[in-house]
Amino acid sequence: MSLPPRGLDAFFAPRGVAVVGASRQEGKVGHAVLQNLLYAGSEGDRSKGFQGQIVPVNPRAETILGLDVLSSVERLPEGIDLAVFAIPAEEVPVALDQAGRRGVRAAIVLSAGFFEMGSAGRKLGARLSRVAENTGVRLIGPNCMGIFAAASQLSASFYGAAPIPGHVTLISESGAVAQALLEQSRCEALGLRNVISLGARADVTEAELIRYFGRDEQSELIGVHLETLDDARAFHEATRDTCPKKPVVVLRGGSTGAGHRAAKRHEGSLSVRDRAIESALSYNGLHQVHSLPAFLAALRTLATQPPARGRRVAIVTNAGGAGVLAADAAARAGLDVINLRPETVAKLAGISQNPRSLANPVDLLGDATPARFLAAIEVIGAAREVDAILLVLTTQPMSDSAAVAAQVCEYASTLDKPLVASLVGAERHQHERLTERYGVPDFVFPETAVEGLRALVARGEYLRRLRRRRPVDKPHRRTRARSWS
C-alpha cells in the first residue's frame, strides 16, 4: 500500500481561502467564485457557504460583497491554506510563488491559456508546474472549473449550483463535463460529497485523488471522467488499492480514433488508449462506460443498491412491448434474462391474470394493482434463480403506475438483491421521489436502467474474484440519496 497523497487536505478542509482576482463586476469569474464561497449557490444564505476566512485580492478594489479586499497576494494573512486564481495566465506563476511564500498550501488555477495554447502555452504551463514544485504548493488546474467539498461547505468554483449532499465523489478532467454532471445529478437525486475539475493537471492527478478519496470513508463511490492520462502506472496502482474498498466508475473519452484526435486538441496530451489502462480496467475492477447516461446510471445504482450475485435478471412489467425492449437491452449488455423455474412460475400463476407471460419478462398487464405487483415482486425476490430485478412500468389509464412503483420500491429495501426501476413516461418529480424516499434508482428508459444493472453485475463479479485472492475490507451497504437541504 502506497503512502497517502501529500497536501490534499488543504483543498477540501482549508482554514481560509483567498480569491486572487476577485471582481466587483457580476458575470466575471472572480466575482462568481467569491459569491459561491460565501453562499454556495443559495439565495444569499451565508450559513450555506464556507465558514472559514475568505479573503479577496484585487489591487483596484477596497470591498467586494461586503468583504475587505487586499491589494496583493503578498499581504495575505496567516491561515490561508487555499488560493483560487482567476487572473490572466501570464500573471499566475508569479502570484503562485508569492502565495507559497505566504504559507498557502494549495491552489486552484481557473485560468486558461496554458498547455492547450501551443508551444508558448506549454512553456507557461511548465513554468507553473516548476513554481508549484519549488514552493511545495499543491495545484489543481490550470483551465479547470474548481472544486466542491460538501463536508466543508466549500464551493471554490465559478459554477453556482451546489450539489445535493451525498457520498459520491466525482473527478473530471473536463470542467464542462463536471458542470453537466453536477447539474444532472441534481435532476436525478444523486448525492455528491466532492466534485473536482482537474483541468490540465499541472500537478495534482486523478491517480492521487482516487487514492485520497479511497481513504475517505464518507466517499463510498468514485466516478472519474478521463480523456488523457500522463502516468498509467500511478493510475493502475491507485485503482488497484481503491477498488477493493469501493467502486470506481470510469467515463472514458478519447477511446476511438476520432475521440483520440479531439482529446489531443482539447488538452494537448495523449488520450486514454494504451494497454496499461485496459489492464487497470479489467484486472483492478474498474467499471468502464462510454456515455454520460451510462455513467450516471452506474453511479446511481452503485450508490444505492448492493452488488448482484450473478447475471440472472428478472423483468417485471405492466406492458409486453416495454418488457421486450428491456429484455433486448439486457441481453445486449451481457445479462441473462433467464426462464424462471417451474416452482416460481406456479406461484406467479396464482397472482397474474396473464398466464401466457410468466416465464420472463413477467407481464402483469396494464390494469395490475399495487398489490398484484407487490405479490409478484415478493415471489421473484425469493426466487433463488434470480440475481437482480428490473421493474419496467409504463403509464396506463387503468392503473396508477406511480403508486405501484412507490409500493414496490418501499418493499425493495427488504430484498437481498438489487432492484432497479424504469418509469417510462412518468413525470420528472416522480423519478426524484422514488430515489430520495426509497433509495431505488429509476430511469426514464429501460435501456438506461440496464446500464445500472450492468454496473451492479460487474461489481459483484469483481468482488467474487477478489475474495478468491484476498478478503474485502467491508461489504457495500445500501444507502438512500439525501433530500434537498
CSV table of C-alpha atoms in Angstrom, one decimal, residues 52-386:
chain,number,residue,atom,x,y,z
A,52,GLY,CA,-13.7,29.8,7.3
A,53,GLN,CA,-11.9,33.0,6.5
A,54,ILE,CA,-12.4,34.4,2.9
A,55,VAL,CA,-10.0,37.0,1.6
A,56,PRO,CA,-10.5,38.7,-1.8
A,57,VAL,CA,-7.4,40.0,-3.6
A,58,ASN,CA,-7.7,42.9,-6.1
A,59,PRO,CA,-5.3,45.9,-6.4
A,60,ARG,CA,-8.2,48.1,-7.6
A,61,ALA,CA,-10.9,47.5,-5.0
A,62,GLU,CA,-11.5,48.1,-1.3
A,63,THR,CA,-14.5,46.0,-0.6
A,64,ILE,CA,-16.3,43.3,-2.6
A,65,LEU,CA,-19.6,41.7,-1.5
A,66,GLY,CA,-19.0,43.2,2.0
A,67,LEU,CA,-15.5,41.8,2.4
A,68,ASP,CA,-12.4,43.9,2.9
A,69,VAL,CA,-10.0,43.4,-0.1
A,70,LEU,CA,-6.3,43.0,0.0
A,71,SER,CA,-4.2,44.8,-2.7
A,72,SER,CA,-1.7,42.0,-3.2
A,73,VAL,CA,-1.1,38.3,-2.6
A,74,GLU,CA,2.0,39.3,-0.6
A,75,ARG,CA,-0.4,40.8,2.1
A,76,LEU,CA,-2.2,37.5,2.8
A,77,PRO,CA,-2.6,36.8,6.5
A,78,GLU,CA,-1.7,33.5,8.2
A,79,GLY,CA,-4.2,30.7,8.0
A,80,ILE,CA,-5.0,30.9,4.3
A,81,ASP,CA,-4.5,27.4,3.1
A,82,LEU,CA,-6.1,27.6,-0.3
A,83,ALA,CA,-5.9,30.2,-3.0
A,84,VAL,CA,-8.2,30.3,-6.1
A,85,PHE,CA,-6.6,32.1,-9.1
A,86,ALA,CA,-8.9,33.9,-11.5
A,87,ILE,CA,-6.3,36.2,-13.2
A,88,PRO,CA,-4.6,36.2,-16.7
A,89,ALA,CA,-2.5,33.1,-17.3
A,90,GLU,CA,0.8,35.0,-17.6
A,91,GLU,CA,0.3,36.5,-14.1
A,92,VAL,CA,-0.3,33.2,-12.4
A,93,PRO,CA,3.2,31.9,-11.8
A,94,VAL,CA,4.4,35.0,-10.0
A,95,ALA,CA,1.3,35.2,-7.9
A,96,LEU,CA,1.5,31.5,-7.1
A,97,ASP,CA,5.1,31.9,-5.9
A,98,GLN,CA,4.0,34.8,-3.7
A,99,ALA,CA,1.2,32.8,-2.3
A,100,GLY,CA,3.5,29.9,-1.4
A,101,ARG,CA,5.8,32.4,0.4
A,102,ARG,CA,2.8,33.5,2.5
A,103,GLY,CA,2.0,30.0,3.6
A,104,VAL,CA,-0.6,29.0,1.1
A,105,ARG,CA,-0.6,25.2,0.8
A,106,ALA,CA,-3.0,24.6,-2.1
A,107,ALA,CA,-4.0,26.4,-5.3
A,108,ILE,CA,-6.8,26.1,-7.8
A,109,VAL,CA,-5.9,27.8,-11.1
A,110,LEU,CA,-9.1,28.5,-13.1
A,111,SER,CA,-7.3,30.5,-15.8
A,112,ALA,CA,-6.9,29.1,-19.3
A,113,GLY,CA,-4.0,29.8,-21.6
A,114,PHE,CA,-1.5,27.1,-20.7
A,115,PHE,CA,-1.0,23.7,-22.1
A,116,GLU,CA,-3.9,23.9,-24.6
A,117,MET,CA,-2.4,27.0,-26.3
A,118,GLY,CA,0.5,25.5,-28.3
A,119,SER,CA,4.2,25.9,-27.7
A,120,ALA,CA,4.0,29.2,-25.7
A,121,GLY,CA,1.2,27.8,-23.6
A,122,ARG,CA,3.2,24.6,-22.8
A,123,LYS,CA,6.2,26.7,-21.7
A,124,LEU,CA,4.0,28.7,-19.4
A,125,GLY,CA,2.4,25.6,-18.0
A,126,ALA,CA,5.8,24.0,-17.4
A,127,ARG,CA,6.8,27.2,-15.6
A,128,LEU,CA,3.7,27.0,-13.4
A,129,SER,CA,4.5,23.3,-12.6
A,130,ARG,CA,8.0,24.3,-11.5
A,131,VAL,CA,6.7,27.0,-9.2
A,132,ALA,CA,4.3,24.6,-7.6
A,133,GLU,CA,7.1,22.1,-7.1
A,134,ASN,CA,9.6,24.7,-5.8
A,135,THR,CA,7.1,26.2,-3.3
A,136,GLY,CA,5.5,23.0,-2.2
A,137,VAL,CA,2.1,24.3,-3.1
A,138,ARG,CA,-0.3,21.6,-4.4
A,139,LEU,CA,-2.1,22.8,-7.5
A,140,ILE,CA,-5.4,21.8,-9.3
A,141,GLY,CA,-5.7,23.0,-12.8
A,142,PRO,CA,-5.0,25.1,-14.8
A,143,ASN,CA,-8.0,25.6,-17.0
A,144,CYS,CA,-10.5,24.0,-14.6
A,145,MET,CA,-13.9,24.7,-13.1
A,146,GLY,CA,-12.8,24.4,-9.5
A,147,ILE,CA,-14.0,22.1,-6.7
A,148,PHE,CA,-16.9,21.4,-4.4
A,149,ALA,CA,-16.4,19.8,-0.9
A,150,ALA,CA,-19.7,19.2,1.0
A,151,ALA,CA,-18.0,18.5,4.3
A,152,SER,CA,-16.5,22.0,4.3
A,153,GLN,CA,-19.4,23.7,2.5
A,154,LEU,CA,-16.7,24.7,0.1
A,155,SER,CA,-17.7,25.9,-3.4
A,156,ALA,CA,-14.4,27.1,-4.9
A,157,SER,CA,-15.7,27.4,-8.4
A,158,PHE,CA,-17.4,29.8,-10.8
A,159,TYR,CA,-20.3,27.4,-11.2
A,160,GLY,CA,-23.0,28.4,-8.8
A,161,ALA,CA,-25.3,25.4,-8.2
A,162,ALA,CA,-24.3,23.3,-5.2
A,163,PRO,CA,-24.8,19.6,-5.3
A,164,ILE,CA,-27.2,17.5,-3.3
A,165,PRO,CA,-25.1,16.2,-0.3
A,166,GLY,CA,-24.3,12.6,-0.5
A,167,HIS,CA,-21.5,10.0,-0.7
A,168,VAL,CA,-20.3,10.1,-4.3
A,169,THR,CA,-17.1,11.8,-5.4
A,170,LEU,CA,-16.8,13.0,-9.0
A,171,ILE,CA,-13.4,13.7,-10.6
A,172,SER,CA,-13.5,15.1,-14.1
A,173,GLU,CA,-10.7,16.2,-16.5
A,174,SER,CA,-13.2,18.5,-18.3
A,175,GLY,CA,-14.7,21.4,-16.5
A,176,ALA,CA,-17.7,21.5,-18.8
A,177,VAL,CA,-18.4,17.8,-18.2
A,178,ALA,CA,-18.1,18.3,-14.5
A,179,GLN,CA,-20.6,21.1,-14.7
A,180,ALA,CA,-23.0,19.0,-16.7
A,181,LEU,CA,-22.7,16.0,-14.4
A,182,LEU,CA,-23.3,18.3,-11.4
A,183,GLU,CA,-26.4,19.8,-12.9
A,184,GLN,CA,-27.8,16.4,-13.9
A,185,SER,CA,-27.0,14.9,-10.5
A,186,ARG,CA,-29.4,17.4,-9.0
A,187,CYS,CA,-32.1,16.4,-11.5
A,188,GLU,CA,-31.6,12.7,-10.7
A,189,ALA,CA,-31.2,13.0,-6.9
A,190,LEU,CA,-27.6,11.7,-6.9
A,191,GLY,CA,-25.9,12.9,-3.7
A,192,LEU,CA,-22.4,14.1,-4.1
A,193,ARG,CA,-19.6,14.6,-1.5
A,194,ASN,CA,-17.0,16.1,-3.7
A,195,VAL,CA,-16.7,17.4,-7.2
A,196,ILE,CA,-13.2,18.1,-8.7
A,197,SER,CA,-12.5,19.6,-12.1
A,198,LEU,CA,-8.8,18.7,-12.8
A,199,GLY,CA,-8.2,20.7,-15.9
A,200,ALA,CA,-4.7,20.4,-17.4
A,201,ARG,CA,-3.2,18.6,-14.3
A,202,ALA,CA,0.0,20.7,-13.9
A,203,ASP,CA,0.4,19.0,-10.5
A,204,VAL,CA,-2.5,17.0,-8.9
A,205,THR,CA,-3.6,14.0,-10.9
A,206,GLU,CA,-6.6,11.7,-11.0
A,207,ALA,CA,-4.5,8.9,-9.5
A,208,GLU,CA,-3.7,11.0,-6.4
A,209,LEU,CA,-7.3,11.9,-5.9
A,210,ILE,CA,-8.5,8.3,-6.4
A,211,ARG,CA,-6.0,7.2,-3.7
A,212,TYR,CA,-7.0,10.1,-1.4
A,213,PHE,CA,-10.7,9.5,-1.6
A,214,GLY,CA,-10.2,5.8,-1.4
A,215,ARG,CA,-9.2,6.5,2.2
A,216,ASP,CA,-12.2,8.7,2.9
A,217,GLU,CA,-14.9,6.6,4.5
A,218,GLN,CA,-17.6,9.1,3.6
A,219,SER,CA,-16.8,8.8,-0.1
A,220,GLU,CA,-18.4,5.5,-0.8
A,221,LEU,CA,-18.1,5.6,-4.6
A,222,ILE,CA,-15.8,7.4,-7.0
A,223,GLY,CA,-16.7,8.4,-10.6
A,224,VAL,CA,-13.9,9.5,-12.9
A,225,HIS,CA,-14.1,11.2,-16.3
A,226,LEU,CA,-10.9,10.7,-18.3
A,227,GLU,CA,-9.7,11.9,-21.7
A,228,THR,CA,-6.0,11.8,-21.2
A,229,LEU,CA,-3.5,10.1,-18.8
A,230,ASP,CA,0.0,11.1,-18.0
A,231,ASP,CA,1.0,8.3,-15.6
A,232,ALA,CA,-0.6,4.9,-16.4
A,233,ARG,CA,1.3,3.1,-13.6
A,234,ALA,CA,0.2,5.5,-10.9
A,235,PHE,CA,-3.4,5.2,-12.1
A,236,HIS,CA,-3.1,1.4,-12.1
A,237,GLU,CA,-1.7,1.3,-8.6
A,238,ALA,CA,-4.3,3.8,-7.2
A,239,THR,CA,-7.2,1.8,-8.6
A,240,ARG,CA,-5.7,-1.5,-7.5
A,241,ASP,CA,-5.6,-0.2,-3.9
A,242,THR,CA,-9.0,1.5,-4.0
A,243,CYS,CA,-11.4,-0.8,-5.9
A,244,PRO,CA,-11.4,-3.5,-3.2
A,245,LYS,CA,-12.8,-0.9,-0.8
A,246,LYS,CA,-15.3,1.0,-3.0
A,247,PRO,CA,-16.5,1.1,-6.6
A,248,VAL,CA,-14.7,3.2,-9.2
A,249,VAL,CA,-16.5,4.1,-12.4
A,250,VAL,CA,-14.6,5.5,-15.4
A,251,LEU,CA,-16.2,7.5,-18.1
A,252,ARG,CA,-13.6,7.2,-20.8
A,253,GLY,CA,-13.2,9.7,-23.6
A,254,GLY,CA,-10.9,9.5,-26.5
A,255,SER,CA,-11.2,5.7,-26.9
A,256,THR,CA,-11.8,5.9,-30.6
A,257,GLY,CA,-9.7,7.4,-33.4
A,258,ALA,CA,-11.9,10.4,-33.7
A,259,GLY,CA,-12.1,10.9,-29.9
A,260,HIS,CA,-8.3,10.4,-29.6
A,261,ARG,CA,-7.7,13.3,-32.1
A,262,ALA,CA,-10.2,15.5,-30.3
A,263,ALA,CA,-8.8,14.8,-26.9
A,264,LYS,CA,-5.3,15.6,-28.1
A,265,ARG,CA,-6.5,19.0,-29.4
A,266,HIS,CA,-8.5,19.7,-26.3
A,267,GLU,CA,-5.9,19.1,-23.6
A,268,GLY,CA,-2.7,18.9,-25.6
A,269,SER,CA,-1.9,15.4,-24.2
A,270,LEU,CA,-2.3,11.7,-25.2
A,271,SER,CA,-5.7,10.2,-24.9
A,272,VAL,CA,-6.5,7.1,-22.9
A,273,ARG,CA,-5.7,4.3,-25.4
A,274,ASP,CA,-2.8,2.3,-24.0
A,275,ARG,CA,-2.7,-1.3,-22.7
A,276,ALA,CA,-1.9,-0.2,-19.2
A,277,ILE,CA,-5.3,1.4,-18.9
A,278,GLU,CA,-7.0,-1.6,-20.4
A,279,SER,CA,-5.3,-3.7,-17.8
A,280,ALA,CA,-6.4,-1.5,-14.9
A,281,LEU,CA,-10.0,-1.5,-16.2
A,282,SER,CA,-10.1,-5.3,-16.4
A,283,TYR,CA,-7.9,-6.5,-13.5
A,284,ASN,CA,-8.5,-3.8,-10.9
A,285,GLY,CA,-12.3,-3.9,-11.0
A,286,LEU,CA,-12.9,-0.5,-12.6
A,287,HIS,CA,-16.3,-0.3,-14.3
A,288,GLN,CA,-15.9,1.4,-17.7
A,289,VAL,CA,-18.6,3.3,-19.6
A,290,HIS,CA,-18.6,5.4,-22.7
A,291,SER,CA,-21.6,7.8,-22.3
A,292,LEU,CA,-22.9,10.3,-19.8
A,293,PRO,CA,-26.2,8.5,-19.3
A,294,ALA,CA,-24.4,5.2,-18.7
A,295,PHE,CA,-22.0,7.0,-16.3
A,296,LEU,CA,-24.8,8.5,-14.2
A,297,ALA,CA,-26.8,5.2,-14.3
A,298,ALA,CA,-23.8,3.3,-12.9
A,299,LEU,CA,-23.2,5.9,-10.2
A,300,ARG,CA,-26.9,5.9,-9.1
A,301,THR,CA,-27.2,2.2,-8.9
A,302,LEU,CA,-23.9,1.5,-7.2
A,303,ALA,CA,-24.6,4.3,-4.7
A,304,THR,CA,-28.0,2.8,-3.6
A,305,GLN,CA,-28.0,-1.0,-4.4
A,306,PRO,CA,-26.0,-4.0,-3.4
A,307,PRO,CA,-23.8,-5.8,-6.0
A,308,ALA,CA,-25.6,-8.5,-7.9
A,309,ARG,CA,-24.7,-12.1,-7.1
A,310,GLY,CA,-24.8,-13.0,-10.8
A,311,ARG,CA,-26.0,-12.1,-14.2
A,312,ARG,CA,-29.5,-13.6,-14.0
A,313,VAL,CA,-32.2,-10.8,-14.3
A,314,ALA,CA,-35.9,-11.0,-13.9
A,315,ILE,CA,-38.0,-8.3,-15.7
A,316,VAL,CA,-41.4,-7.4,-14.2
A,317,THR,CA,-43.6,-5.0,-16.2
A,318,ASN,CA,-47.2,-3.9,-17.0
A,319,ALA,CA,-46.6,-3.7,-20.7
A,320,GLY,CA,-45.5,-6.5,-23.0
A,321,GLY,CA,-43.8,-4.2,-25.5
A,322,ALA,CA,-41.7,-2.5,-22.9
A,323,GLY,CA,-40.8,-5.8,-21.5
A,324,VAL,CA,-39.5,-7.0,-24.9
A,325,LEU,CA,-37.3,-3.9,-25.2
A,326,ALA,CA,-36.0,-4.3,-21.7
A,327,ALA,CA,-35.1,-8.0,-22.5
A,328,ASP,CA,-33.3,-6.9,-25.7
A,329,ALA,CA,-31.3,-4.3,-23.8
A,330,ALA,CA,-30.4,-6.7,-21.0
A,331,ALA,CA,-29.2,-9.4,-23.5
A,332,ARG,CA,-27.1,-6.9,-25.4
A,333,ALA,CA,-25.5,-5.8,-22.1
A,334,GLY,CA,-24.5,-9.4,-21.4
A,335,LEU,CA,-27.1,-10.1,-18.8
A,336,ASP,CA,-29.1,-13.3,-18.7
A,337,VAL,CA,-32.9,-13.0,-19.0
A,338,ILE,CA,-33.4,-16.5,-17.6
A,339,ASN,CA,-36.5,-18.7,-17.8
A,340,LEU,CA,-38.0,-18.8,-14.3
A,341,ARG,CA,-38.1,-22.2,-12.5
A,342,PRO,CA,-41.5,-24.0,-12.7
A,343,GLU,CA,-41.9,-23.5,-9.0
A,344,THR,CA,-41.6,-19.8,-9.4
A,345,VAL,CA,-44.0,-19.7,-12.4
A,346,ALA,CA,-46.5,-21.7,-10.4
A,347,LYS,CA,-46.5,-19.1,-7.6
A,348,LEU,CA,-46.8,-16.3,-10.1
A,349,ALA,CA,-49.8,-18.0,-11.8
A,350,GLY,CA,-51.8,-17.5,-8.7
A,351,ILE,CA,-51.1,-13.8,-8.9
A,352,SER,CA,-51.2,-12.8,-12.5
A,353,GLN,CA,-54.2,-12.7,-14.9
A,354,ASN,CA,-51.8,-13.3,-17.8
A,355,PRO,CA,-50.6,-16.9,-17.5
A,356,ARG,CA,-49.1,-16.8,-21.0
A,357,SER,CA,-46.4,-14.3,-20.0
A,358,LEU,CA,-44.9,-15.5,-16.7
A,359,ALA,CA,-41.6,-17.0,-17.9
A,360,ASN,CA,-39.6,-13.7,-18.0
A,361,PRO,CA,-40.3,-10.9,-18.7
A,362,VAL,CA,-43.3,-11.2,-16.3
A,363,ASP,CA,-46.1,-9.2,-17.8
A,364,LEU,CA,-48.7,-8.4,-15.1
A,365,LEU,CA,-50.9,-6.4,-17.6
A,366,GLY,CA,-51.8,-2.7,-17.7
A,367,ASP,CA,-54.5,-2.9,-15.0
A,368,ALA,CA,-52.2,-4.5,-12.5
A,369,THR,CA,-52.8,-3.1,-9.0
A,370,PRO,CA,-50.0,-2.2,-6.5
A,371,ALA,CA,-51.0,-5.4,-4.5
A,372,ARG,CA,-50.6,-7.6,-7.6
A,373,PHE,CA,-47.2,-6.1,-8.3
A,374,LEU,CA,-46.0,-6.4,-4.7
A,375,ALA,CA,-47.1,-10.0,-4.6
A,376,ALA,CA,-45.1,-10.8,-7.8
A,377,ILE,CA,-42.0,-9.0,-6.5
A,378,GLU,CA,-42.1,-11.0,-3.3
A,379,VAL,CA,-42.2,-14.2,-5.3
A,380,ILE,CA,-39.4,-13.2,-7.6
A,381,GLY,CA,-37.3,-11.7,-4.8
A,382,ALA,CA,-37.4,-15.1,-3.1
A,383,ALA,CA,-36.5,-17.0,-6.2
A,384,ARG,CA,-33.0,-18.4,-6.0
A,385,GLU,CA,-32.6,-18.3,-9.8
A,386,VAL,CA,-32.9,-14.5,-9.9
